[in-house]
One Martini backbone bead per residue (centre of mass of N, CA, C, O) as a GRO file, in nm:
protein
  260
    1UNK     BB    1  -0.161   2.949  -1.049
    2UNK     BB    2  -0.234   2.899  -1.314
    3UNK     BB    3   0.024   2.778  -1.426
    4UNK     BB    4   0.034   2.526  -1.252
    5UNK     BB    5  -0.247   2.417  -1.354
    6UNK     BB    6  -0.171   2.357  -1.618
    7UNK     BB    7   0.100   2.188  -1.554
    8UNK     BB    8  -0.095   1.977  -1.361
    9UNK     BB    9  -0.224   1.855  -1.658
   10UNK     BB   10   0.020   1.776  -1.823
   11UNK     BB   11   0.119   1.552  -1.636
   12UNK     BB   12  -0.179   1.400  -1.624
   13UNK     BB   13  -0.179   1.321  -1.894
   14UNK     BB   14   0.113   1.197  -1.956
   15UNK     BB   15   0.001   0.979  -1.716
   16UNK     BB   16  -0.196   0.847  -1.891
   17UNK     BB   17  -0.054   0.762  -2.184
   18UNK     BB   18   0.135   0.573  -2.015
   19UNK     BB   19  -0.040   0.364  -1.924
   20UNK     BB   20  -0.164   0.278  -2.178
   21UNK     BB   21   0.076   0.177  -2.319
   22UNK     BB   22   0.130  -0.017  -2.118
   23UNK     BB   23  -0.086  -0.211  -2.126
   24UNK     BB   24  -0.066  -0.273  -2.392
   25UNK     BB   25   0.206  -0.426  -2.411
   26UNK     BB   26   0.151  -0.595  -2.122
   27UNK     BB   27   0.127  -0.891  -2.052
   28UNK     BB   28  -0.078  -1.165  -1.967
   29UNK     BB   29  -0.180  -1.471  -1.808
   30UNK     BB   30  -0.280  -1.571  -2.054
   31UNK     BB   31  -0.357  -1.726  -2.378
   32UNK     BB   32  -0.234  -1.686  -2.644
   33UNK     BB   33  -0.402  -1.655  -3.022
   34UNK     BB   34  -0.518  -1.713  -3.306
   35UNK     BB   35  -0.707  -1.530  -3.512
   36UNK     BB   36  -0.865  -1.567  -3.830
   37UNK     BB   37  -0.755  -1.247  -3.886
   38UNK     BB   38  -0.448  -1.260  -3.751
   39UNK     BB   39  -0.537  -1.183  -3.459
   40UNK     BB   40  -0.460  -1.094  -3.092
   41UNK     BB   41  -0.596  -1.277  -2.834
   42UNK     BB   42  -0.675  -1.366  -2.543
   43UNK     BB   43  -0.773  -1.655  -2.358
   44UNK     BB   44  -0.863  -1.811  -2.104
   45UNK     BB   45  -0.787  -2.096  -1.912
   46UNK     BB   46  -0.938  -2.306  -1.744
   47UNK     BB   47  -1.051  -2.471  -1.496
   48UNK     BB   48  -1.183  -2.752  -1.491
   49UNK     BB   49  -1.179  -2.877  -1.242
   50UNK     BB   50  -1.324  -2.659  -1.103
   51UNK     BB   51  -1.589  -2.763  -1.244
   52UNK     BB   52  -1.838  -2.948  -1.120
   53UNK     BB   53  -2.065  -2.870  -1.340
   54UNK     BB   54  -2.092  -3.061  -1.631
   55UNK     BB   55  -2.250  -2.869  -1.817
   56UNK     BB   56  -2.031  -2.646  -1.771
   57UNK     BB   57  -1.775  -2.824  -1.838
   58UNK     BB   58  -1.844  -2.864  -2.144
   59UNK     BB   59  -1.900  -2.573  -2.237
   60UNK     BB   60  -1.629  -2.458  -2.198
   61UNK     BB   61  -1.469  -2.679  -2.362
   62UNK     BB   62  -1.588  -2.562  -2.610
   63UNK     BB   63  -1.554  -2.257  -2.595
   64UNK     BB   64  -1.222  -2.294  -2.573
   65UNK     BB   65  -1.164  -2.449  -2.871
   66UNK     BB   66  -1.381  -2.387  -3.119
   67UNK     BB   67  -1.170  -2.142  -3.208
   68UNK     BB   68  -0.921  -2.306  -3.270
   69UNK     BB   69  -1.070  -2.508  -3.520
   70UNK     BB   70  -1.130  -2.292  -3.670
   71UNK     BB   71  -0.844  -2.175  -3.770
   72UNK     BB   72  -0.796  -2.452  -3.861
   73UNK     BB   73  -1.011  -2.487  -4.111
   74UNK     BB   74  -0.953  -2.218  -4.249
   75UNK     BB   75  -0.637  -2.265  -4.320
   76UNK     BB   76  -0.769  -2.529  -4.514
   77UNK     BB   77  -0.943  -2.324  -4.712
   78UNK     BB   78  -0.707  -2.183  -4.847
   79UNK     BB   79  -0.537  -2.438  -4.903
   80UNK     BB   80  -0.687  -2.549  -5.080
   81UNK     BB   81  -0.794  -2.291  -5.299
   82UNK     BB   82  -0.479  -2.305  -5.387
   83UNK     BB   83  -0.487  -2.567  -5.530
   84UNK     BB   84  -0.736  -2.553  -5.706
   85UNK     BB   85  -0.608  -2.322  -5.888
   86UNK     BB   86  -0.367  -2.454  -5.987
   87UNK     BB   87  -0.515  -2.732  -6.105
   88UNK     BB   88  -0.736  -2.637  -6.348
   89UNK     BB   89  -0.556  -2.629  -6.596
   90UNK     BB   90  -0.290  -2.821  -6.515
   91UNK     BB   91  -0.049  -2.624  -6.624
   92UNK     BB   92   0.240  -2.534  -6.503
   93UNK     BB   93   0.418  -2.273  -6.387
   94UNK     BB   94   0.687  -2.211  -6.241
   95UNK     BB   95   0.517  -2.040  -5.991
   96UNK     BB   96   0.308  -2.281  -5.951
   97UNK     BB   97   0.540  -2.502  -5.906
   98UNK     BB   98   0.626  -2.385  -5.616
   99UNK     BB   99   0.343  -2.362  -5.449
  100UNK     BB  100   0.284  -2.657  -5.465
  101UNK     BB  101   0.521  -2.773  -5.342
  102UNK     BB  102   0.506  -2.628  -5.047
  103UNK     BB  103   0.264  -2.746  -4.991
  104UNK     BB  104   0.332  -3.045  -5.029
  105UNK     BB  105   0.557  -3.008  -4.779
  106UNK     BB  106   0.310  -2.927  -4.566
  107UNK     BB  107   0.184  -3.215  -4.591
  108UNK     BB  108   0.399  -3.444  -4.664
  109UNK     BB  109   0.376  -3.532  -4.988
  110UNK     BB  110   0.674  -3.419  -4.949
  111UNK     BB  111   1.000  -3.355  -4.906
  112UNK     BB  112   1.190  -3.095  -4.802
  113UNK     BB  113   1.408  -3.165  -5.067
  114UNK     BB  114   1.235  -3.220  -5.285
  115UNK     BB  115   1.088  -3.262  -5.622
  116UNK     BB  116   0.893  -3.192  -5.843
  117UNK     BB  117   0.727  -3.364  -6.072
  118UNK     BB  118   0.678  -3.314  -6.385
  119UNK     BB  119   0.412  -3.517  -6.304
  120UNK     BB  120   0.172  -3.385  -6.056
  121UNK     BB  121  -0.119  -3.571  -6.025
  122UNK     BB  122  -0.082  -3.723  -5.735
  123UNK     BB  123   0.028  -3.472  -5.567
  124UNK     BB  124  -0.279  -3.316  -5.607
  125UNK     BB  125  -0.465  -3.550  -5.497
  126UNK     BB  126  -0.306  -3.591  -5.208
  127UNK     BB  127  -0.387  -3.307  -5.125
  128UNK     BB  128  -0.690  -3.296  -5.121
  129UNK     BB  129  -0.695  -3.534  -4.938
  130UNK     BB  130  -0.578  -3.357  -4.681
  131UNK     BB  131  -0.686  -3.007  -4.747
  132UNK     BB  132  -0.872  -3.046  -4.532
  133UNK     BB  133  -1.104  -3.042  -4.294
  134UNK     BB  134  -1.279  -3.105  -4.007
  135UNK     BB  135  -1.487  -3.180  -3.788
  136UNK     BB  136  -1.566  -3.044  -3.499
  137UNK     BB  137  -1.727  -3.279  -3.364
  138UNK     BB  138  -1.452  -3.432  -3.360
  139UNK     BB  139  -1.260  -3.287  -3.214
  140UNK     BB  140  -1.415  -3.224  -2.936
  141UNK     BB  141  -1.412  -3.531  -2.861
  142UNK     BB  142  -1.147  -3.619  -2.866
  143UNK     BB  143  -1.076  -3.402  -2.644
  144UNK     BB  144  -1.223  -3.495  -2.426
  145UNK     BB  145  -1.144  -3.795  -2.439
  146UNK     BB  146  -0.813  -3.715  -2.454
  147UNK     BB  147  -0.868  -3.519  -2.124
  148UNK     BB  148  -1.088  -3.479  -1.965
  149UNK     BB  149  -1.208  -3.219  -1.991
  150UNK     BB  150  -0.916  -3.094  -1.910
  151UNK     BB  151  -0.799  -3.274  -1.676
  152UNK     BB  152  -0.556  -3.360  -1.721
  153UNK     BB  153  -0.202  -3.374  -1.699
  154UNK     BB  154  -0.152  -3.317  -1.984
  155UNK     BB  155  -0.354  -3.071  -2.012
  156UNK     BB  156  -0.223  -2.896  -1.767
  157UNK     BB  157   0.090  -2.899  -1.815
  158UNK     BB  158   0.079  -2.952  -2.186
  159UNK     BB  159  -0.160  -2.860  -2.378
  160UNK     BB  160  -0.286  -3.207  -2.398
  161UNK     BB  161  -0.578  -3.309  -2.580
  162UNK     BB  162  -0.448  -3.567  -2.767
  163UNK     BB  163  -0.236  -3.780  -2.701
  164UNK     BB  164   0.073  -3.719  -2.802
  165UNK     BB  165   0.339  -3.824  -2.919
  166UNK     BB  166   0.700  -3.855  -2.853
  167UNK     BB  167   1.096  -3.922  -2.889
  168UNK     BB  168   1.234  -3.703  -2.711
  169UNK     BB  169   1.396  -3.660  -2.460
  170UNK     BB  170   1.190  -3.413  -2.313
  171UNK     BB  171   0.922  -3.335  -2.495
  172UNK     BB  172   0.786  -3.400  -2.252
  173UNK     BB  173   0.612  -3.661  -2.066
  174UNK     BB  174   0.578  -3.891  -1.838
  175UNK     BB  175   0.437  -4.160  -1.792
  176UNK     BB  176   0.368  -4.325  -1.499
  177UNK     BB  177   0.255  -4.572  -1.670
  178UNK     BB  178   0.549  -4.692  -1.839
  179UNK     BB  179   0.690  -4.913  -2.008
  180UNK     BB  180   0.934  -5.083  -1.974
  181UNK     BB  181   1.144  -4.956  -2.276
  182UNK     BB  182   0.971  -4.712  -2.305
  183UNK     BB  183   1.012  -4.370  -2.494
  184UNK     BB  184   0.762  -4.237  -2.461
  185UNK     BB  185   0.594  -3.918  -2.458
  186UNK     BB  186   0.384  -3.639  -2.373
  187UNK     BB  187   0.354  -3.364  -2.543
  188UNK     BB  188   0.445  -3.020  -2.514
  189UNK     BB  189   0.276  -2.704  -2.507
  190UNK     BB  190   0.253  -2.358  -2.521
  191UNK     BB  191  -0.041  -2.423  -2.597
  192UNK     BB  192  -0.383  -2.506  -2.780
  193UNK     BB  193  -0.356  -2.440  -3.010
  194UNK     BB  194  -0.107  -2.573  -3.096
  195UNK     BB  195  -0.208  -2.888  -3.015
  196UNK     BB  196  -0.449  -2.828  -3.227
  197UNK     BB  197  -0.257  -2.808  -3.507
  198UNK     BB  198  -0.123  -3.084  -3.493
  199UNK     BB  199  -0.357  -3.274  -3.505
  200UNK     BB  200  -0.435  -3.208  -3.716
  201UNK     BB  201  -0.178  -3.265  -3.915
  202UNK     BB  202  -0.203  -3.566  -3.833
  203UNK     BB  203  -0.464  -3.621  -3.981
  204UNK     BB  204  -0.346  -3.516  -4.290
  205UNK     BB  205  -0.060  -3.702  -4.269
  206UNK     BB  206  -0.079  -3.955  -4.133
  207UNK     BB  207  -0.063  -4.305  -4.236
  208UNK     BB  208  -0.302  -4.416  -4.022
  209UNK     BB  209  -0.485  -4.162  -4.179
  210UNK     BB  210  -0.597  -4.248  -4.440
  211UNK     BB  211  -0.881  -4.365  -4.449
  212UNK     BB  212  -0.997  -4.054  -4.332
  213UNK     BB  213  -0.902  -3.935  -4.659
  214UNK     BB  214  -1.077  -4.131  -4.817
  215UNK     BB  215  -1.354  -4.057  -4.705
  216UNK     BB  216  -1.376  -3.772  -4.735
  217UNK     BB  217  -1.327  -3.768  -5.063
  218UNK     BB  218  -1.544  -3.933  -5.134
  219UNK     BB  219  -1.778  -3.762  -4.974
  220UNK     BB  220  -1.714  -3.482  -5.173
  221UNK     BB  221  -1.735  -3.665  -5.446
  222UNK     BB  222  -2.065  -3.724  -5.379
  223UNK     BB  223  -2.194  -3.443  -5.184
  224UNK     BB  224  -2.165  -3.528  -4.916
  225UNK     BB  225  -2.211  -3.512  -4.571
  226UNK     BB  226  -1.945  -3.390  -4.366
  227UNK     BB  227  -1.918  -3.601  -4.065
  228UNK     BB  228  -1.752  -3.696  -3.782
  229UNK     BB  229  -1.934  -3.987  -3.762
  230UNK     BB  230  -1.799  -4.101  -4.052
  231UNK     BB  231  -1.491  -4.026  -3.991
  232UNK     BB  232  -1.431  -4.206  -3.741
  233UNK     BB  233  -1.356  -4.495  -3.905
  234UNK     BB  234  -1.081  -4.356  -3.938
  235UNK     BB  235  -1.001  -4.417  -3.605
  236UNK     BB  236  -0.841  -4.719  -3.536
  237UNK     BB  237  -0.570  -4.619  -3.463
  238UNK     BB  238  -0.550  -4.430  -3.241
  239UNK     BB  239  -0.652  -4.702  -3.069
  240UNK     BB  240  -0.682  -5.011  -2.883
  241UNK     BB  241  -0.967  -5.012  -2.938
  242UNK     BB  242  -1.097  -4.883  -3.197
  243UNK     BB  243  -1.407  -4.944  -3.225
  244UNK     BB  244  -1.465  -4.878  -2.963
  245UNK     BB  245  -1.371  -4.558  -3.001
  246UNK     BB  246  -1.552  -4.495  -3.235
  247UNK     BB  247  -1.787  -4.527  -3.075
  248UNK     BB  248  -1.712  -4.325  -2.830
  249UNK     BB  249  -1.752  -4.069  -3.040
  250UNK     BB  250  -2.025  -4.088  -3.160
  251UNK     BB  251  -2.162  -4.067  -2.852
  252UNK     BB  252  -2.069  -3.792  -2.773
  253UNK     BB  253  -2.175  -3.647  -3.036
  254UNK     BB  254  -2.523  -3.738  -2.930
  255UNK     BB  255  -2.518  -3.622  -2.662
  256UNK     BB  256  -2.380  -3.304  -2.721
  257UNK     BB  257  -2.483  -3.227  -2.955
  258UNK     BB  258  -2.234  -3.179  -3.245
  259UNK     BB  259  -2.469  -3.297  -3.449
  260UNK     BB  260  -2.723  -3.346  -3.651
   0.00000   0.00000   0.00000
């Protein structure tokens, strides 16, 4: 009987230590992203639409993007200081003019192929102007503005919270009114994690915001502080709305009180 008992508990062990393996590996319906220390969380997507009280899905929606805002300015504030770094001597050796390309590259400052030229200080300016945060009040504005507080078809289908568009037959969705003729799509992500991550890149590297990177930069070196609704000012190309898409990003950002 004791040897049963014995039997009939070691067995009891080991099936719990595989359910508990099980749980740990088996992935859930979840939407992964990557947190600020590299490690993997998970974070459930709302229905925004299913949230009928405003308030309610206001804060849902700030809750659940602005984890991922905070990743991408931290990766910002990193490969900053790594410019910095690189930069504060003037000259660089062999081992730190490759870091510099990679950067400069990473950035768009260079191209894939491109080669690092002698003179360097052009290309370290450039990447300086780019390789920097964003304010958080204005990513959610945008994204607000741009999505429909997530509830359009693009962010419910495609994890398009900023309404970017792609060029490449399949790459996206189709607008249900584009116009006969053209071929853009609006771009479909794997999470929204990806979908912010783009944005950024976007803001950072398209020559259509550089004055909004020439604006920060400015305001950087004049040690200024640098918020949503000043930077705004550099996104009169993101719409064809212009100033009026600017000032109501502005009045959304005063409005949700999304920064002093």
């Amino acid at each position: 009987m004791l040897k049963k008992l014995i039997a009939w508990l070691i067995v009891a062990y080991l099936a719990t230590i595989l359910v508990a393996l099980y749980a740990v590996k088996r992935p859930t319906s979840t939407e992964t992203q990557t947190a600020p220390s590299e490690t993997q969380v998970l974070i459930k997507k709302p229905d925004f639409s299913a949230i009928k009280d405003i308030p309610t899905r206001k804060k849902a929606f700030f809750s659940y993007l602005r984890p991922m805002i905070n990743i991408q300015n931290k990766k910002l504030e990193n490969d900053r200081a790594a410019v910095l770094a690189l930069t504060e001597n003037g000259s660089l050796n062999r081992k730190q003019r490759v870091k510099l390309a990679a950067l400069a590259r990473k950035y768009h400052v260079l191209e894939p192929d491109e080669a690092l030229a002698e003179d360097a200080s052009s290309v370290e300016s450039e990447l300086l102007k780019r390789v920097d945060s964003i304010p958080p009040a204005l990513v959610l504005a945008q994204a607000a503005n741009e999505s429909s507080w997530g509830r359009s078809r693009f962010a419910r289908e495609g994890n398009n919270y900023f309404g970017q568009w792609c060029f490449k037959a399949g790459c996206g969705i189709v607008p249900a009114k584009r116009p006969e003729g053209d071929i853009h799509e609006v771009r479909k992500f794997d999470s929204a994690q990806e979908s912010v991550a783009a944005y950024f890149n976007n803001i950072n590297s398209h020559p259509a915001y550089s004055d909004l990177r020439d604006l920060r930069a400015q305001m950087r070196a004049q040690n200024e502080t640098i918020t949503g609704s000043a930077l705004a000012a550099g996104l009169q190309s993101y719409s064809e709305r212009g100033a009026e898409y600017v000032e109501e990003l502005r009045t959304m950002m005063r409005v949700n009180k999304l920064e002093p």
